[in-house]
Amino acid sequence: MTREATARHAAGDTSAGPVAGGSAARPEQAPVELELVGVSKVYQTRRGLVEAVKDVDLSIRRGEFISLVGRSGCGKTTLLRILSGLLPPSAGAVRASGQSIWKGANRDDEALRRFGLVFQDANLFPWFTVAENISLPLKLRGVGKAERRARAEELCQQVGLRGFEGAYPRELSGGMRQRAAIARALSYHPSILLMDEPFGALDALTRDKMNLELQSIHAAAGATVVFVTHSITEAVFLADRVVLLTPRPGRIRSVTPVDLPRPRSLQAQSSAQFQAIVRELRTQLDEEP
Amino acid sequence: MFDRDRVNKLLPWISSPILLLVFLGAWQFAVSVAGVSPFILPSPAAVGDSLVTMFSSGTVWAHIKVTLIEVVVGFAIAVVIGTALGAILGRLPWLERALQPAMVAFQVLPKIALVPMFVILFGYGVTSKIVVTIILAFFPIMLNVLLGVRSVDRGHRDVMRGLGASRWQTFRDLELPSTLPYVFAGAEVGIVFAVIGAIVGEYLGANEGLGHLAFTSLNALDAPGLYAAIVLLSVLGVVLFFAVTLAKRLVIPWHESVTKM
Ligand SMILES: Nc1ncnc2c1ncn2[C@@H]1O[C@H](COP(=O)(O)OP(=O)(O)O)[C@@H](O)[C@H]1O
Ligand SMILES: [Mg+2]
């Protein structure tokens, strides 16, 4: 068994659909999990209307890792908030497993229970300990105290926060906080992970480490991931497909598949194929007016 | 590093007794060397004697009890009213806007000037002092809670919304804990005002209480008794303030304003 096959096996990929062969673990045949159809967003501001996102169509398959890149202000956060149901689109539809996540003006909370969100800031609650923060989603779902504690311990172990279960967020470093935020999002085994520049505030070394961890979490959990970043290298390293956005208004400029074998090591970043993809994306970014 | 931290923590415990001794020394100096009349400034020893007499005869306990009840009851009601009003106004910006001029008027009004009115309205007993205490103490609490309700972090709200939290869950796990530090910030100001309210109420019309004791001692030209009552009022104020601080330590140990002992 290859390592890659092991990862897929661990992911519990029993969808039985013919997974794309070759070296990439791209689930080309998996069913569509998330869909944006003709999505636009117009903000009303004091200085007039801002067209943040315009006519975005995107289908994301189950288990797929999508990186969303673009300059700051090109609508990445807006798009992710629309995907996560925190922001209603001005036009268009958002579907999860074929169902719209909006029922009129109300969110379909049932559909959103499978979503896990990680924001640019860790957004931990200062009045809760690390363990309490991590298991907050379980508390909201009525899971008992003992089970919550056990799960929090397990997750602390997984994200490398063992021994900090009882610490308050103010006692953690930025990287540790972000890990706790990821653990919180993982606590209820979401099948869809939406992450908005989660490592933006971290130093390069910590970032590399977190990227490796995220890759193995993705492989182990088999979750669908939409990952926003402004680092092209990071985007290519993690993604099955890289979606490049251009600003004013935010539109999809290109969708680039990354057919590199998984799991990827940091050394893979110096391979010719990796470099070629990065170069291509960079060229596209530089073409912008 | 470690040693300096320890010294910093111990520092107030060393400096405070020294400052107290310096204060008592200066007082004694003013009396025995500078020759200030004992009818204006009795010696620390005379005030101490007066305190001892008060406690050994037991008469002072009733006064302490009355003042304590006025402050504690008035303050407790002020916390409830201030928190409730602050929470409501924080939720309803239109109501806050509608009441803004009235609130500013109330804020700048010298409320002490109203004390005689409350004595007429509510009599010489405990009730009028409690009303004064509430009037003085609830306002800072209300303003702080109002600010607190408005300052719930947007990112934290996103977390709760993303998790599909109910209204009640959002209140219990986000809005309440994030507002509590503001309640305590208001309460720390409020307790000081509450003590002032009770004392002024007692000065102006009462049959009991430490303020009344101070006032009658003044009329009787009993300077040591007056100073003894002032000492007791100060101790009462300090003890109550530290009670609020202690409550804060227990309720929101996670907050930055709470330093580790
Ligand atoms: N709440 C808002 N109100 C008004 N304009 C907004 C708001 N949020 C974002 N925008 C505007 O929408 C555009 C896209 O912003 P955003 O989605 O945050 O981009 P990114 O995450 O890629 O940096 C920007 O021009 C920004 O000024
Ligand atoms: Mg952003």
Coordinates of C-alpha atoms and ligand atoms in Angstrom, one line a residue:
Chain A
M1 CA 0.0 0.0 0.0
T2 CA 1.4 3.4 -0.9
R3 CA 1.4 6.2 1.6
E4 CA -1.1 8.1 -0.4
A5 CA -3.5 5.2 -0.5
T6 CA -3.1 4.8 3.3
A7 CA -4.1 8.4 3.7
R8 CA -7.1 7.9 1.6
H9 CA -8.0 4.8 3.5
A10 CA -7.6 6.6 6.8
A11 CA -9.9 9.3 5.4
G12 CA -12.6 6.6 5.3
D13 CA -13.1 7.3 1.7
T14 CA -15.8 4.8 1.1
S15 CA -17.6 6.8 -1.5
A16 CA -16.6 3.9 -3.8
G17 CA -16.6 6.2 -6.8
P18 CA -13.6 5.7 -9.0
V19 CA -11.0 8.0 -7.6
A20 CA -8.7 9.5 -10.1
G21 CA -5.8 7.3 -10.7
G22 CA -2.1 8.3 -11.0
S23 CA -0.2 10.0 -8.3
A24 CA -2.7 12.7 -7.3
A25 CA -5.4 12.1 -4.8
R26 CA -7.7 14.5 -6.6
P27 CA -11.3 13.3 -6.0
E28 CA -12.3 14.2 -9.6
Q29 CA -15.3 11.9 -9.5
A30 CA -16.5 12.6 -6.0
P31 CA -20.0 14.2 -5.7
V32 CA -20.2 18.0 -5.6
E33 CA -20.3 19.1 -2.0
L34 CA -20.3 22.9 -2.3
E35 CA -21.6 25.1 -5.1
L36 CA -21.6 28.8 -5.8
V37 CA -23.8 29.8 -8.7
G38 CA -23.7 33.3 -10.1
V39 CA -22.8 34.7 -6.7
S40 CA -22.4 38.5 -6.4
K41 CA -22.1 40.7 -3.4
V42 CA -22.6 44.5 -3.3
Y43 CA -21.8 46.3 -0.1
Q44 CA -23.6 49.5 0.7
T45 CA -21.2 52.0 2.2
R46 CA -21.3 55.7 3.0
R47 CA -19.3 56.4 -0.1
G48 CA -21.6 54.4 -2.3
L49 CA -22.0 50.8 -3.5
V50 CA -18.9 48.5 -3.5
E51 CA -19.1 45.5 -5.8
A52 CA -17.0 43.1 -3.8
V53 CA -17.7 39.9 -5.6
K54 CA -19.3 39.4 -9.1
D55 CA -20.7 36.4 -10.9
V56 CA -18.7 33.7 -9.2
D57 CA -19.4 30.1 -10.2
L58 CA -17.5 27.4 -8.4
S59 CA -18.2 23.7 -7.8
I60 CA -16.2 22.0 -5.1
R61 CA -16.1 18.2 -4.8
R62 CA -16.3 16.2 -1.6
G63 CA -12.8 15.8 -0.1
E64 CA -11.3 18.4 -2.4
F65 CA -8.8 21.0 -1.1
I66 CA -9.4 24.4 -2.7
S67 CA -7.1 27.4 -2.2
L68 CA -8.5 30.8 -2.8
V69 CA -5.8 33.3 -3.6
G70 CA -5.7 37.0 -4.6
R71 CA -4.5 40.4 -3.6
S72 CA -5.9 41.8 -0.5
G73 CA -9.3 43.5 -1.1
C74 CA -10.2 41.2 -4.0
G75 CA -13.1 39.6 -2.1
K76 CA -11.7 36.4 -0.6
T77 CA -13.1 37.0 2.8
T78 CA -16.4 38.1 1.3
L79 CA -16.6 34.9 -0.7
L80 CA -15.7 32.7 2.3
R81 CA -18.3 34.4 4.5
I82 CA -20.9 33.9 1.8
L83 CA -19.9 30.2 1.6
S84 CA -20.2 29.8 5.4
G85 CA -23.6 31.4 5.6
L86 CA -22.4 34.4 7.7
L87 CA -23.2 36.8 4.8
P88 CA -26.1 36.6 2.4
P89 CA -25.1 37.1 -1.3
S90 CA -26.7 40.0 -3.1
A91 CA -27.4 37.6 -6.0
G92 CA -26.9 33.9 -6.8
A93 CA -27.1 30.7 -4.8
V94 CA -25.0 28.8 -2.4
R95 CA -25.6 25.1 -2.2
A96 CA -24.3 22.5 0.1
S97 CA -24.9 18.9 -1.1
G98 CA -27.4 20.3 -3.6
Q99 CA -29.5 22.2 -1.0
S100 CA -29.5 26.0 -0.7
I101 CA -28.0 27.1 2.6
W102 CA -30.5 30.0 2.6
K103 CA -34.2 29.6 3.1
G104 CA -35.4 33.0 2.1
A105 CA -33.8 35.4 4.4
N106 CA -32.9 32.7 7.0
R107 CA -29.9 30.4 7.1
D108 CA -30.5 26.7 7.0
D109 CA -28.8 26.0 10.3
E110 CA -29.2 22.3 9.7
A111 CA -27.1 22.4 6.6
L112 CA -24.4 24.5 8.3
R113 CA -23.9 22.0 11.1
R114 CA -21.4 20.2 8.9
F115 CA -19.3 23.4 8.5
G116 CA -16.2 24.2 10.5
L117 CA -14.9 27.8 10.4
V118 CA -11.5 29.2 11.1
F119 CA -11.0 32.9 10.9
Q120 CA -8.0 35.1 10.4
D121 CA -8.0 35.9 14.1
A122 CA -8.2 32.9 16.4
N123 CA -11.3 34.5 18.1
L124 CA -10.9 32.4 21.2
F125 CA -13.2 33.4 24.1
P126 CA -10.9 34.8 26.8
W127 CA -13.2 33.6 29.6
F128 CA -12.9 30.0 28.6
T129 CA -9.8 27.8 29.0
V130 CA -8.2 26.2 25.9
A131 CA -10.2 23.0 26.6
E132 CA -13.4 24.9 27.0
N133 CA -12.8 26.9 23.9
I134 CA -12.1 23.8 21.9
S135 CA -15.2 22.0 23.1
L136 CA -17.5 25.0 22.8
P137 CA -19.2 23.6 19.7
L138 CA -19.9 20.4 21.5
K139 CA -21.4 22.3 24.4
L140 CA -23.7 24.1 22.0
R141 CA -24.7 20.7 20.7
G142 CA -25.6 19.4 24.1
V143 CA -22.7 17.0 24.5
G144 CA -22.0 16.1 28.2
K145 CA -19.1 17.5 30.2
A146 CA -17.1 14.3 30.5
E147 CA -17.3 13.6 26.8
R148 CA -16.4 17.2 26.0
R149 CA -13.3 17.0 28.2
A150 CA -12.2 13.8 26.7
R151 CA -12.6 15.2 23.2
A152 CA -10.7 18.4 24.1
E153 CA -7.8 16.4 25.4
E154 CA -7.7 14.3 22.3
L155 CA -7.7 17.4 20.1
C156 CA -5.1 19.2 22.2
Q157 CA -2.9 16.2 21.6
Q158 CA -3.7 16.3 17.8
V159 CA -2.8 20.0 17.4
G160 CA 0.2 19.9 19.8
L161 CA -1.4 21.8 22.7
R162 CA -1.0 19.0 25.2
G163 CA -0.6 20.4 28.7
F164 CA -2.3 23.6 27.8
E165 CA -5.9 22.4 28.3
G166 CA -6.4 24.5 31.4
A167 CA -4.6 27.6 30.2
Y168 CA -6.4 30.8 29.2
P169 CA -6.0 32.1 25.6
R170 CA -4.0 35.1 26.9
E171 CA -1.3 32.7 28.1
L172 CA -0.8 31.3 24.6
S173 CA 1.3 32.5 21.7
G174 CA -0.3 33.5 18.4
G175 CA 0.5 30.1 16.8
M176 CA -0.9 28.2 19.7
R177 CA -4.1 30.2 19.6
Q178 CA -4.6 29.5 15.9
R179 CA -4.1 25.8 16.6
A180 CA -6.7 26.0 19.3
A181 CA -9.1 27.7 16.9
I182 CA -8.4 24.9 14.4
A183 CA -9.0 22.3 17.1
R184 CA -12.3 24.0 17.9
A185 CA -13.4 23.8 14.3
L186 CA -12.4 20.1 14.2
S187 CA -14.2 19.2 17.4
Y188 CA -17.4 18.1 15.9
H189 CA -15.9 16.4 12.8
P190 CA -17.2 18.9 10.2
S191 CA -17.2 17.6 6.7
I192 CA -16.5 21.0 5.3
L193 CA -13.7 23.3 6.6
L194 CA -13.6 27.0 5.6
M195 CA -10.5 28.8 6.6
D196 CA -9.7 32.5 6.1
E197 CA -6.0 33.2 6.1
P198 CA -5.6 31.1 9.3
F199 CA -1.8 31.3 9.3
G200 CA -1.6 34.9 8.0
A201 CA -0.2 36.2 11.3
L202 CA 2.4 33.4 11.8
D203 CA 6.1 33.5 11.2
A204 CA 7.3 31.5 8.2
L205 CA 8.7 28.5 10.2
T206 CA 5.5 28.1 12.2
R207 CA 3.5 28.5 9.0
D208 CA 5.3 25.6 7.3
K209 CA 4.7 23.4 10.3
M210 CA 1.0 24.3 10.4
N211 CA 0.7 23.7 6.6
L212 CA 2.1 20.2 7.1
E213 CA -0.3 19.6 10.0
L214 CA -3.2 20.9 8.0
Q215 CA -2.3 18.5 5.2
S216 CA -2.4 15.5 7.4
I217 CA -5.6 16.7 9.1
H218 CA -7.2 17.0 5.6
A219 CA -6.0 13.5 4.7
A220 CA -7.1 11.9 7.9
A221 CA -10.5 13.6 8.1
G222 CA -11.3 13.4 4.4
A223 CA -12.9 16.8 4.8
T224 CA -13.6 19.3 2.0
V225 CA -11.5 22.4 2.6
V226 CA -11.7 25.9 1.2
F227 CA -8.5 27.7 2.3
V228 CA -8.1 31.5 1.7
T229 CA -4.5 32.8 1.6
H230 CA -2.5 35.5 -0.1
S231 CA 0.6 33.3 -0.3
I232 CA 0.8 31.6 -3.7
T233 CA 3.3 29.0 -2.4
E234 CA 1.1 28.1 0.5
A235 CA -1.9 27.9 -1.8
V236 CA -0.2 25.5 -4.3
F237 CA 1.4 23.4 -1.5
L238 CA -2.0 22.6 0.0
A239 CA -4.5 22.6 -2.8
D240 CA -6.0 20.2 -5.3
R241 CA -7.1 23.3 -7.2
V242 CA -6.0 26.9 -6.8
V243 CA -8.7 29.5 -7.5
L244 CA -7.2 32.9 -8.4
L245 CA -9.4 36.0 -7.8
T246 CA -8.9 39.4 -9.4
P247 CA -10.2 42.5 -7.7
R248 CA -12.7 45.2 -8.4
P249 CA -15.0 43.5 -8.7
G250 CA -13.9 40.2 -7.3
R251 CA -14.1 37.6 -10.1
I252 CA -12.5 34.2 -10.7
R253 CA -9.5 34.7 -13.0
S254 CA -8.4 31.1 -13.3
V255 CA -8.7 27.7 -11.7
T256 CA -5.4 25.8 -11.7
P257 CA -5.2 22.1 -10.8
V258 CA -2.2 20.9 -8.8
D259 CA -1.4 17.4 -9.8
L260 CA 1.4 16.8 -7.2
P261 CA 1.5 13.5 -5.3
R262 CA 0.4 13.5 -1.6
P263 CA 1.4 13.7 1.1
R264 CA 3.6 16.6 0.0
S265 CA 6.8 17.4 1.8
L266 CA 8.3 20.9 2.1
Q267 CA 11.0 19.7 -0.2
A268 CA 8.3 19.2 -2.9
Q269 CA 8.1 23.0 -3.1
S270 CA 11.5 23.0 -4.9
S271 CA 10.4 20.5 -7.6
A272 CA 10.1 21.8 -11.2
Q273 CA 6.4 21.0 -11.4
F274 CA 5.6 23.0 -8.2
Q275 CA 7.8 25.9 -9.3
A276 CA 6.1 26.0 -12.7
I277 CA 2.6 26.3 -11.2
V278 CA 3.8 29.0 -8.8
R279 CA 5.4 30.9 -11.7
E280 CA 2.3 30.6 -13.8
L281 CA 0.0 32.0 -11.0
R282 CA 2.4 34.8 -10.3
T283 CA 2.4 35.8 -13.9
Q284 CA -1.4 35.9 -13.9
L285 CA -1.3 38.0 -10.7
D286 CA 1.2 40.5 -12.3
E287 CA -0.9 40.9 -15.4
E288 CA -3.6 42.6 -13.3
P289 CA -4.0 46.3 -14.0
Chain B
M1 CA 13.4 38.5 36.1
F2 CA 11.7 36.2 38.5
D3 CA 13.0 38.0 41.6
R4 CA 12.0 41.4 40.2
D5 CA 8.4 40.0 39.7
R6 CA 8.3 38.8 43.3
V7 CA 9.6 42.1 44.6
N8 CA 7.0 44.0 42.5
K9 CA 4.2 41.8 44.0
L10 CA 5.4 42.3 47.6
L11 CA 6.1 46.0 47.2
P12 CA 2.7 47.3 48.1
W13 CA 2.6 45.1 51.3
I14 CA 5.9 46.8 52.4
S15 CA 5.2 50.3 51.2
S16 CA 1.6 50.6 52.6
P17 CA 2.5 50.1 56.3
I18 CA 5.4 52.6 55.9
L19 CA 3.1 55.2 54.4
L20 CA 0.6 54.7 57.2
L21 CA 3.4 55.2 59.8
V22 CA 4.6 58.3 58.0
F23 CA 1.0 59.6 58.0
L24 CA 0.6 58.9 61.7
G25 CA 4.0 60.4 62.4
A26 CA 3.1 63.6 60.6
W27 CA -0.2 63.8 62.4
Q28 CA 1.5 63.3 65.8
F29 CA 4.1 65.9 64.8
A30 CA 1.4 68.5 63.9
V31 CA -0.2 67.9 67.3
S32 CA 2.8 67.8 69.7
V33 CA 5.4 69.9 67.9
A34 CA 3.5 72.3 65.7
G35 CA 1.0 72.7 68.5
V36 CA -2.3 72.5 66.6
S37 CA -5.2 72.8 69.1
P38 CA -6.6 69.4 70.2
F39 CA -10.1 70.7 69.7
I40 CA -9.2 71.0 66.0
L41 CA -6.9 68.0 65.6
P42 CA -6.7 65.5 68.5
S43 CA -3.7 63.3 68.7
P44 CA -3.8 59.8 67.1
A45 CA -3.7 58.4 70.6
A46 CA -6.8 60.4 71.7
V47 CA -8.7 59.2 68.6
G48 CA -7.5 55.6 69.4
D49 CA -8.8 56.0 72.9
S50 CA -12.1 57.2 71.6
L51 CA -12.3 54.2 69.2
V52 CA -11.6 51.8 72.1
T53 CA -14.3 53.4 74.3
M54 CA -16.8 53.1 71.4
F55 CA -16.1 49.4 70.9
S56 CA -15.9 48.5 74.6
S57 CA -19.2 50.2 75.3
G58 CA -20.6 48.5 72.2
T59 CA -22.7 51.6 71.1
V60 CA -20.8 51.9 67.8
W61 CA -22.0 48.5 66.5
A62 CA -25.5 49.7 65.8
H63 CA -24.2 52.7 63.8
I64 CA -21.9 50.5 61.8
K65 CA -24.7 48.1 61.1
V66 CA -27.0 50.8 59.8
T67 CA -24.5 52.4 57.5
L68 CA -23.4 49.0 56.2
I69 CA -27.0 48.0 55.5
E70 CA -27.6 51.3 53.6
V71 CA -24.6 50.9 51.5
V72 CA -24.9 47.2 50.7
V73 CA -28.6 47.2 50.0
G74 CA -28.4 50.4 48.0
F75 CA -25.4 49.2 46.1
A76 CA -27.0 45.8 45.3
I77 CA -30.1 47.4 44.0
A78 CA -28.0 49.8 42.0
V79 CA -26.1 46.9 40.4
V80 CA -29.4 45.2 39.4
I81 CA -30.9 48.4 38.0
G82 CA -27.7 49.6 36.4
T83 CA -27.1 46.3 34.7
A84 CA -30.7 45.9 33.5
L85 CA -30.9 49.5 32.1
G86 CA -27.5 49.3 30.6
A87 CA -28.3 46.0 28.9
I88 CA -31.6 47.3 27.6
L89 CA -30.1 50.6 26.3
G90 CA -27.2 48.7 24.8
R91 CA -29.6 46.6 22.8
L92 CA -31.9 49.4 21.7
P93 CA -29.9 52.2 20.2
W94 CA -33.0 54.2 19.3
L95 CA -34.0 54.3 23.0
E96 CA -30.6 55.4 24.0
R97 CA -30.7 58.2 21.5
A98 CA -34.2 59.2 22.7
L99 CA -33.0 59.3 26.4
Q100 CA -29.5 60.8 25.6
P101 CA -30.4 64.4 26.6
A102 CA -32.1 63.2 29.8
M103 CA -29.1 61.0 30.7
V104 CA -26.7 63.9 30.2
A105 CA -28.9 66.1 32.3
F106 CA -28.9 63.5 35.0
Q107 CA -25.2 62.9 34.8
V108 CA -24.3 66.6 35.2
L109 CA -26.9 67.2 37.9
P110 CA -25.2 67.6 41.4
K111 CA -27.1 64.7 42.8
I112 CA -25.9 65.5 46.4
A113 CA -28.2 68.6 46.1
L114 CA -31.1 66.2 46.0
V115 CA -30.4 64.6 49.3
P116 CA -32.5 66.9 51.5
M117 CA -35.4 66.2 49.1
F118 CA -35.1 62.5 49.6
V119 CA -34.9 63.0 53.4
I120 CA -38.3 64.9 53.2
L121 CA -39.7 62.3 50.8
F122 CA -38.5 59.1 52.6
G123 CA -37.9 60.2 56.2
Y124 CA -35.0 60.1 58.6
G125 CA -34.7 56.3 58.5
V126 CA -32.7 53.9 56.4
T127 CA -34.9 54.2 53.3
S128 CA -33.9 57.7 52.3
K129 CA -30.2 56.8 52.5
I130 CA -30.7 53.7 50.4
V131 CA -32.5 55.8 47.7
V132 CA -29.6 58.3 47.7
T133 CA -27.1 55.4 47.5
I134 CA -28.9 53.9 44.5
I135 CA -29.2 57.2 42.7
L136 CA -25.4 57.8 43.0
A137 CA -24.2 54.3 42.3
F138 CA -26.4 53.0 39.5
F139 CA -25.3 55.5 36.9
P140 CA -21.6 54.5 36.4
I141 CA -22.7 50.9 36.4
M142 CA -25.4 51.6 33.7
L143 CA -22.9 53.5 31.5
N144 CA -20.3 50.7 31.7
V145 CA -22.8 47.9 31.0
L146 CA -24.1 49.9 28.0
L147 CA -20.6 50.2 26.7
G148 CA -20.0 46.5 27.5
V149 CA -23.1 45.3 25.6
R150 CA -22.0 47.4 22.6
S151 CA -18.4 46.1 22.7
V152 CA -19.1 42.4 22.2
D153 CA -16.3 41.4 19.7
R154 CA -17.5 40.9 16.1
G155 CA -15.2 38.0 15.5
H156 CA -16.7 36.3 18.6
R157 CA -20.1 36.9 17.3
D158 CA -19.1 35.3 14.0
V159 CA -17.9 32.2 15.9
M160 CA -21.3 31.8 17.6
R161 CA -23.2 32.5 14.4
G162 CA -21.1 30.0 12.5
L163 CA -21.8 27.4 15.1
G164 CA -25.5 28.1 14.8
A165 CA -25.8 29.1 18.5
S166 CA -29.3 29.9 19.8
R167 CA -30.1 33.3 21.3
W168 CA -29.9 31.9 24.8
Q169 CA -26.5 30.2 24.1
T170 CA -25.2 33.4 22.6
F171 CA -26.2 35.3 25.8
R172 CA -24.8 32.6 28.2
D173 CA -21.5 31.9 26.5
L174 CA -20.7 35.2 24.8
E175 CA -22.7 38.3 25.8
L176 CA -22.8 37.7 29.5
P177 CA -19.2 36.8 30.1
S178 CA -17.9 39.6 27.7
T179 CA -20.1 42.2 29.6
L180 CA -19.1 41.1 33.1
P181 CA -15.8 43.0 33.2
Y182 CA -17.8 46.2 32.4
V183 CA -20.2 45.4 35.2
F184 CA -17.3 45.2 37.6
A185 CA -15.6 48.3 36.3
G186 CA -18.9 50.1 37.0
A187 CA -19.3 48.4 40.3
E188 CA -15.9 49.5 41.5
V189 CA -16.9 53.1 40.9
G190 CA -20.4 52.5 42.1
I191 CA -19.4 51.2 45.5
V192 CA -17.4 54.3 46.2
F193 CA -20.3 56.5 45.3
A194 CA -22.6 54.3 47.4
V195 CA -20.6 54.9 50.5
I196 CA -20.6 58.7 49.8
G197 CA -24.3 58.6 49.3
A198 CA -25.0 56.9 52.6
I199 CA -22.7 59.3 54.5
V200 CA -24.1 62.5 53.1
G201 CA -27.6 61.2 53.7
E202 CA -26.7 60.6 57.3
Y203 CA -25.1 63.9 57.7
L204 CA -28.2 65.7 56.5
G205 CA -30.8 63.8 58.4
A206 CA -30.6 60.6 60.4
N207 CA -31.0 59.1 63.8
E208 CA -28.4 56.4 63.3
G209 CA -25.3 55.5 61.3
L210 CA -21.6 56.4 61.3
G211 CA -22.3 59.6 59.4
H212 CA -24.8 60.6 62.1
L213 CA -22.2 59.7 64.7
A214 CA -19.7 62.0 63.1
F215 CA -22.3 64.8 62.8
T216 CA -23.4 64.5 66.5
S217 CA -19.7 64.4 67.6
L218 CA -19.1 67.6 65.7
N219 CA -22.1 69.3 67.3
A220 CA -20.9 68.1 70.8
L221 CA -17.4 69.5 70.0
D222 CA -16.1 65.9 70.6
A223 CA -13.1 66.1 68.2
P224 CA -11.7 62.6 69.1
G225 CA -15.2 61.1 68.5
L226 CA -15.5 62.9 65.2
Y227 CA -12.2 61.6 64.0
A228 CA -13.0 58.1 65.2
A229 CA -16.2 58.1 63.2
I230 CA -14.2 59.3 60.1
V231 CA -11.7 56.5 60.6
L232 CA -14.5 54.0 60.8
L233 CA -16.1 55.4 57.7
S234 CA -12.8 55.2 55.8
V235 CA -12.3 51.6 56.9
L236 CA -15.8 50.7 55.9
G237 CA -15.3 52.2 52.4
V238 CA -12.0 50.5 51.9
V239 CA -13.4 47.1 53.1
L240 CA -16.4 47.4 50.8
F241 CA -14.2 48.4 47.8
F242 CA -12.0 45.4 48.4
A243 CA -15.0 43.1 48.7
V244 CA -16.0 44.2 45.2
T245 CA -12.5 43.6 43.9
L246 CA -12.4 40.2 45.5
A247 CA -15.8 39.3 43.9
K248 CA -14.2 40.4 40.6
R249 CA -11.3 38.1 41.1
L250 CA -13.6 35.2 41.8
V251 CA -16.1 35.8 39.0
I252 CA -13.8 36.9 36.2
P253 CA -10.3 35.4 37.0
W254 CA -9.6 35.3 33.3
H255 CA -9.7 39.1 32.8
E256 CA -6.6 41.2 32.2
S257 CA -7.6 43.6 35.1
V258 CA -7.2 40.7 37.4
T259 CA -3.5 40.1 38.2
K260 CA -2.3 37.0 39.8
M261 CA -1.7 37.2 43.5
Ligands
LIG1 N1 -18.5 45.0 5.6 C1 -18.1 45.7 4.5 N2 -18.7 46.8 4.1 C2 -18.3 47.5 3.0 N3 -17.3 47.1 2.2 C3 -16.7 45.9 2.5 C4 -17.1 45.2 3.7 N4 -16.3 44.1 3.7 C5 -15.5 44.2 2.6 N5 -15.7 45.3 1.9 C6 -15.1 45.6 0.6 O1 -15.2 44.6 -0.3 C7 -13.9 44.3 -1.0 C8 -13.5 42.9 -0.7 O2 -13.1 42.8 0.7 P1 -12.6 41.4 1.3 O3 -13.6 40.4 1.0 O4 -12.4 41.6 2.8 O5 -11.3 41.1 0.5 P2 -10.0 40.2 1.0 O6 -10.5 39.3 2.0 O7 -9.7 39.5 -0.3 O8 -9.0 41.1 1.4 C9 -13.0 45.4 -0.5 O9 -13.0 46.4 -1.4 C10 -13.6 45.9 0.8 O10 -13.3 47.2 1.0
MG2 MG -9.6 38.9 4.0

